[in-house]
PDB file of C-alpha atoms in Angstrom:
ATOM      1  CA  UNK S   4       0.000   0.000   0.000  1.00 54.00           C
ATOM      2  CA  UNK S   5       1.250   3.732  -1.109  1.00 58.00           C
ATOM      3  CA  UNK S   6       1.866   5.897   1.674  1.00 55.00           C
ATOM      4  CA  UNK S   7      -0.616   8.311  -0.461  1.00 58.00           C
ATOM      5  CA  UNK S   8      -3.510   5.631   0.146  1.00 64.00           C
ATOM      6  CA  UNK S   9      -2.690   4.638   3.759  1.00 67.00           C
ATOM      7  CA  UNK S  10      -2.897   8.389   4.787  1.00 72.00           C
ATOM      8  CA  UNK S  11      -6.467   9.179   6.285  1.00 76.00           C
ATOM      9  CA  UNK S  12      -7.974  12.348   3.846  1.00 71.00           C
ATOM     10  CA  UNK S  13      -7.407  15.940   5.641  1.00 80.00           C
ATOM     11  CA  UNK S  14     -10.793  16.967   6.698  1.00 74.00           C
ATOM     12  CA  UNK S  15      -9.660  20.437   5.258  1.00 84.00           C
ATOM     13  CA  UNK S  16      -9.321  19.509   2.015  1.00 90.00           C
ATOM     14  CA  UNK S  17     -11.383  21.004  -0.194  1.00 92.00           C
ATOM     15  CA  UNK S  18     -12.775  18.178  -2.099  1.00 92.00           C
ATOM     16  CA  UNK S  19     -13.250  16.254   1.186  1.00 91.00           C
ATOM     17  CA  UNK S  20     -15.418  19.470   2.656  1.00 93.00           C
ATOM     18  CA  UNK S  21     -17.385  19.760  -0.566  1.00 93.00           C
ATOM     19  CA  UNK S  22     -18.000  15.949  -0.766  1.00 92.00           C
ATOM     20  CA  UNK S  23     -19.084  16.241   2.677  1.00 93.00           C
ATOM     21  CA  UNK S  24     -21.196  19.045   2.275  1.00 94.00           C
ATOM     22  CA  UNK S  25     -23.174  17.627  -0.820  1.00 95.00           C
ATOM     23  CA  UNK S  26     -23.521  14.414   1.104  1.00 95.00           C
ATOM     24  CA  UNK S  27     -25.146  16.499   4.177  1.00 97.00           C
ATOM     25  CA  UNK S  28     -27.509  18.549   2.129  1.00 97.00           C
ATOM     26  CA  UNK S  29     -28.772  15.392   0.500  1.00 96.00           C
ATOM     27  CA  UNK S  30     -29.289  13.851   3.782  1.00 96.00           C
ATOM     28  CA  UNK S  31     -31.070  16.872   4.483  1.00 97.00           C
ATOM     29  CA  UNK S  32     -33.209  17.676   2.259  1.00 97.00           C
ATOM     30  CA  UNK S  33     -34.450  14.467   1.120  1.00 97.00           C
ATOM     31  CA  UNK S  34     -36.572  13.683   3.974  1.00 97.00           C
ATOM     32  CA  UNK S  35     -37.619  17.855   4.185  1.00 98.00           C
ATOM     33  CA  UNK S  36     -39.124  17.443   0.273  1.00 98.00           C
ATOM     34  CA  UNK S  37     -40.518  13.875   0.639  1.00 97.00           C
ATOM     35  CA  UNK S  38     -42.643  15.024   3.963  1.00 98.00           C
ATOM     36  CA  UNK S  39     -44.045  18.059   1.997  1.00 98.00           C
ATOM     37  CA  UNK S  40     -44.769  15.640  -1.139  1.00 98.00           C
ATOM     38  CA  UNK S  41     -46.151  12.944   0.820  1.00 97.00           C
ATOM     39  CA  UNK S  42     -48.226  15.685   2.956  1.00 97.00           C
ATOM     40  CA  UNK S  43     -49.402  17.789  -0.190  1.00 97.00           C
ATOM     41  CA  UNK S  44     -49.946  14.410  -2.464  1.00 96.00           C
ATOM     42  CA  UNK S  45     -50.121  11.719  -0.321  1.00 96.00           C
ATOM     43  CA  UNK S  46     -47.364   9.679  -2.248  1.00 96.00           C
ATOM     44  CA  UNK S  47     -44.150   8.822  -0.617  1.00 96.00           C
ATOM     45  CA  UNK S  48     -41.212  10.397  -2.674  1.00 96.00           C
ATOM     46  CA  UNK S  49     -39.418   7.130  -3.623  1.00 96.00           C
ATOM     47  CA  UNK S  50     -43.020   7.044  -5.507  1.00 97.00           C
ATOM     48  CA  UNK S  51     -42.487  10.106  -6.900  1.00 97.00           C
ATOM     49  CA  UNK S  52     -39.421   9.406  -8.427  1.00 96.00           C
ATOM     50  CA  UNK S  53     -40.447   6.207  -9.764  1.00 97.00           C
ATOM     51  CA  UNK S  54     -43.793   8.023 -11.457  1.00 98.00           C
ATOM     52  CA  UNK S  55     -41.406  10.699 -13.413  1.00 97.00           C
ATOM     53  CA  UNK S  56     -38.938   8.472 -14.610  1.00 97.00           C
ATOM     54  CA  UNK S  57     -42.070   6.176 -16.213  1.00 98.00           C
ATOM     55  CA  UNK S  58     -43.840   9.392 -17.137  1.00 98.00           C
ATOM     56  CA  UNK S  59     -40.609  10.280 -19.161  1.00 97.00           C
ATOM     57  CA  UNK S  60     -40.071   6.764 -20.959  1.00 97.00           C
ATOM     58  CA  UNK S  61     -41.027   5.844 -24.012  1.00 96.00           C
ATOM     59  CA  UNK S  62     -44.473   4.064 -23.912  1.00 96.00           C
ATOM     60  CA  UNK S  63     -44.367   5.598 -20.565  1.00 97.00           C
ATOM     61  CA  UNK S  64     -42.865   2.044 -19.328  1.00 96.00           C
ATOM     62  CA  UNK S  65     -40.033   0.548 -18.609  1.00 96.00           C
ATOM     63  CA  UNK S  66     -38.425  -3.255 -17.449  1.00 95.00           C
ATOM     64  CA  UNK S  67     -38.599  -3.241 -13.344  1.00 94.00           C
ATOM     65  CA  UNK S  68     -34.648  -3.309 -14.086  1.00 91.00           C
ATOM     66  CA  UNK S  69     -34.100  -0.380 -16.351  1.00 93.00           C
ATOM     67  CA  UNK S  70     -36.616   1.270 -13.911  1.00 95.00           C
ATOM     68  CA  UNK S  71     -34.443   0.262 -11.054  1.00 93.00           C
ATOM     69  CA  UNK S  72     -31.002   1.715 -12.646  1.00 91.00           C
ATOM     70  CA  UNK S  73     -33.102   5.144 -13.332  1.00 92.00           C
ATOM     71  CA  UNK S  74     -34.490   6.032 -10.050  1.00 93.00           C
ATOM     72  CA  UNK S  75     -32.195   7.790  -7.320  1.00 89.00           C
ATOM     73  CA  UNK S  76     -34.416   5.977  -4.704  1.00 84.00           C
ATOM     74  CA  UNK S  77     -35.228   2.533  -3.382  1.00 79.00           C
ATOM     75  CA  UNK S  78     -32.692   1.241  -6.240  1.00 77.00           C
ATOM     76  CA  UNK S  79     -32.326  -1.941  -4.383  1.00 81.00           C
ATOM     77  CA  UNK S  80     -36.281  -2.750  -3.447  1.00 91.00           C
ATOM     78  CA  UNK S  81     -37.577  -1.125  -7.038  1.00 94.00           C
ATOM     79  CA  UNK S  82     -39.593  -4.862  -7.573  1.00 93.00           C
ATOM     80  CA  UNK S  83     -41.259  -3.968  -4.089  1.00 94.00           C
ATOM     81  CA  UNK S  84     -41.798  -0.666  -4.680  1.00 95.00           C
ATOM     82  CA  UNK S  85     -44.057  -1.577  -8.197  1.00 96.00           C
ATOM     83  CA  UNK S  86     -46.040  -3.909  -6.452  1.00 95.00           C
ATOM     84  CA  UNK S  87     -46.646  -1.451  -3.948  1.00 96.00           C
ATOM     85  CA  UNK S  88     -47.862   0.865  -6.251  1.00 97.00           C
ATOM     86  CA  UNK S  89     -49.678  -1.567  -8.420  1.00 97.00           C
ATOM     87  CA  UNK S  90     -52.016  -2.294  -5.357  1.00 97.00           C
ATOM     88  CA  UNK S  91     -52.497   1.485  -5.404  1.00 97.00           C
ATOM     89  CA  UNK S  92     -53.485   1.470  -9.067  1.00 98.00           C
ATOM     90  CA  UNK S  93     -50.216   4.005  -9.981  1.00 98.00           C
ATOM     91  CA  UNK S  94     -48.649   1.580 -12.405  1.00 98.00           C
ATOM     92  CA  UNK S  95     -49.207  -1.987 -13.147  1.00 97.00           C
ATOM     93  CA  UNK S  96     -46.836  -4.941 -14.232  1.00 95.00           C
ATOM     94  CA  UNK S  97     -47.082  -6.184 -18.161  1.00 95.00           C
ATOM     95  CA  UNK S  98     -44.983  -9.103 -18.539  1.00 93.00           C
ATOM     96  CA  UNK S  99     -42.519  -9.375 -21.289  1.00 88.00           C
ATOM     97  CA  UNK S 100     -43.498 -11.545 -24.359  1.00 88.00           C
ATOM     98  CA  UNK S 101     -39.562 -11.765 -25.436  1.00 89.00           C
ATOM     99  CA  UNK S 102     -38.401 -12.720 -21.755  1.00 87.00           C
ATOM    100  CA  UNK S 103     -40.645 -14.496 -19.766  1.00 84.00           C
ATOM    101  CA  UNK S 104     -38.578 -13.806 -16.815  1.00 87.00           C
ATOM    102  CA  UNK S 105     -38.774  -9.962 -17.043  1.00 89.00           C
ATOM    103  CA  UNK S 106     -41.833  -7.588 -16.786  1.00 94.00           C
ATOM    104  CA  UNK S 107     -42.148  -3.901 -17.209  1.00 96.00           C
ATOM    105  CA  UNK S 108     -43.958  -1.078 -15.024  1.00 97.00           C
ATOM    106  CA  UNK S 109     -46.318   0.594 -16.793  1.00 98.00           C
ATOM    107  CA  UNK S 110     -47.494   4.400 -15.972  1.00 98.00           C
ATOM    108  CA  UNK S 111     -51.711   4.254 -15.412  1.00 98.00           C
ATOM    109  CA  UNK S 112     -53.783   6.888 -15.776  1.00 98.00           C
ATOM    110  CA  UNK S 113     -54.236   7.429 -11.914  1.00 98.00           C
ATOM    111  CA  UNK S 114     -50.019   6.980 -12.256  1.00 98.00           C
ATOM    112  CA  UNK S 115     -50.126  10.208 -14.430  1.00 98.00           C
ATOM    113  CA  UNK S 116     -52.627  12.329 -12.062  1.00 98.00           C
ATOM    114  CA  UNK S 117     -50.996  11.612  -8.853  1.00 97.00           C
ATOM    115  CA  UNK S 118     -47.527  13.018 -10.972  1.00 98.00           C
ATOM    116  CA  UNK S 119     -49.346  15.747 -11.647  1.00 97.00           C
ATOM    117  CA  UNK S 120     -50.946  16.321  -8.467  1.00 97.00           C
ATOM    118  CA  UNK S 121     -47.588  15.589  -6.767  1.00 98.00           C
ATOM    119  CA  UNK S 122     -45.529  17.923  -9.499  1.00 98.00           C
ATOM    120  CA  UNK S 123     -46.131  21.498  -8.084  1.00 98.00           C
ATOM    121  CA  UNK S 124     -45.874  20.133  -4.578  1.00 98.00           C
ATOM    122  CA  UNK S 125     -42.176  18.671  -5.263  1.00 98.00           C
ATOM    123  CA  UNK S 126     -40.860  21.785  -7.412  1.00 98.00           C
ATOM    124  CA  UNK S 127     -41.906  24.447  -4.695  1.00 98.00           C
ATOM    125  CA  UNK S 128     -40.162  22.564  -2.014  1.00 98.00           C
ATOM    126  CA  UNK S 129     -36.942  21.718  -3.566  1.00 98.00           C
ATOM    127  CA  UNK S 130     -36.958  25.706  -4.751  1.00 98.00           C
ATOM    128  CA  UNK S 131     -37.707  26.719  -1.367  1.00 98.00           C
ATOM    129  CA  UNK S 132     -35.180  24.205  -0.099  1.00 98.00           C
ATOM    130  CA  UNK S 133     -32.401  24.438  -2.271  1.00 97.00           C
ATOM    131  CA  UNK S 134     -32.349  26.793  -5.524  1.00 97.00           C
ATOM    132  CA  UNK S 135     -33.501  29.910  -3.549  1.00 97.00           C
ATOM    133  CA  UNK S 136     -30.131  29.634  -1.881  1.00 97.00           C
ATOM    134  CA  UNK S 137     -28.224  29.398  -4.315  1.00 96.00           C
ATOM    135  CA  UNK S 138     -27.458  32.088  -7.239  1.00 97.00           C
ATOM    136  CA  UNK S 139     -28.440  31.656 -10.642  1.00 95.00           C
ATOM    137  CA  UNK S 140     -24.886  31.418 -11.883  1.00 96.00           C
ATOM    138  CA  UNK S 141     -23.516  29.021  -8.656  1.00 96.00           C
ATOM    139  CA  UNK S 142     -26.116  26.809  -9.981  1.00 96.00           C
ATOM    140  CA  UNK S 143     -25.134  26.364 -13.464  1.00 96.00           C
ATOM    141  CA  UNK S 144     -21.800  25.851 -12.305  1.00 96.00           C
ATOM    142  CA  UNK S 145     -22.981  23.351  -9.742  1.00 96.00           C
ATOM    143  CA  UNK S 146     -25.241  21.532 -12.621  1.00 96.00           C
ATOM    144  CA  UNK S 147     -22.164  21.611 -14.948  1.00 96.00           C
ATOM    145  CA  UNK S 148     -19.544  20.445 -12.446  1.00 96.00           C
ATOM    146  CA  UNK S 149     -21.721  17.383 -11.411  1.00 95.00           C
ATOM    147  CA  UNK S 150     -22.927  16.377 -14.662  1.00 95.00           C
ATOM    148  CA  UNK S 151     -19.080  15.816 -15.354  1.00 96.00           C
ATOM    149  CA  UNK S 152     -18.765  13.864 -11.775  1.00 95.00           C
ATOM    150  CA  UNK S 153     -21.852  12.073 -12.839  1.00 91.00           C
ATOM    151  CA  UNK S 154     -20.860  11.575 -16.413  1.00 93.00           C
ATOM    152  CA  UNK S 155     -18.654   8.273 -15.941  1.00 93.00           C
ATOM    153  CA  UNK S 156     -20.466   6.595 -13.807  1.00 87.00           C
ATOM    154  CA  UNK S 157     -24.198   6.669 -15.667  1.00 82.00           C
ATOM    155  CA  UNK S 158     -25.414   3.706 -16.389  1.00 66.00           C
ATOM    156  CA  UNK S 159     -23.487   1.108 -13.338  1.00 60.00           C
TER     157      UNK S 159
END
C-alpha cells in the first residue's frame, strides 16, 4: 500500500469538505421534500421518483430493471416498490413476451394524475429548499460540475 492511500484524507481539504457538504444537504433535504410531497400528495417520494422516470419513458414504461437503474431511490427494493404501487393502481406490471422472466412497469392513468398532483408540490419545495439559496450562476456551475462527476459513472 502507497503511503498516499494509507494516509487518512485531511478533513480540510477542499474536495473532502465539498463531498461532505453535498452528502449532508442530501441527507437533508431528502426527507424535508418527501414530507411536503407525501403531505401535499399523499405519495411517498421514492413514488415520486419512480412516477417521473415512467412518465418520461417511451411508452411511458419501462423493465422493473431499467426502472431500477433510473431512479435515485429505493434502487435496491424497485420490484417492491411496483407492487406497492400496483395495489395502489399508480402503475401496473405487463410481462414481457420476449423474456418471460422480465416484466415492465407501466405508468396508469391514476399513475399520471398523482404526478401531476404531486408535481407542483415537489418543485416548490426543492426551490424553497435548495435553488432559492443558491445564485443563478452558482447553480449552473454546480449543474455543470456534477454532470461531469456524474458523467462516468451513468449507467453502473
Amino acid at each position: 500500500m502507497s503511503p498516499a492511500a494509507a494516509a487518512p484524507p485531511d478533513p480540510d481539504d477542499p474536495g473532502v469538505r465539498a463531498w461532505s457538504l453535498l452528502l449532508r444537504t442530501h441527507a437533508a433535504l431528502v426527507p424535508v421534500v418527501g414530507r411536503e410531497v407525501e403531505r401535499g400528495a399523499h405519495l411517498p417520494l421514492s413514488w415520486y421518483d419512480v412516477l417521473l422516470e415512467l412518465n418520461a419513458a417511451p411508452e411511458r414504461r419501462l423493465r422493473i430493471q431499467e426502472l431500477g437503474s433510473r431512479v435515485v431511490l429505493s434502487r435496491s427494493r424497485i420490484s417492491r416498490l411496483v407492487d406497492e404501487m400496483a395495489v395502489e393502481g399508480l402503475v401496473r406490471r405487463d410481462p414481457d413476451a420476449q423474456d418471460r422472466r422480465a416484466s415492465f412497469a407501466v405508468l396508469t392513468d391514476e399513475g399520471r394524475a398523482g404526478l401531476r398532483r404531486a408535481a407542483p408540490i415537489y418543485l416548490d419545495a426543492v426551490r424553497r429548499h435548495f435553488t432559492e439559496h443558491v445564485h443563478p450562476d452558482e447553480l449552473a456551475a454546480l449543474r455543470d460540475a456534477l454532470t461531469r462527476v456524474l458523467a462516468p459513472h451513468e449507467g453502473h
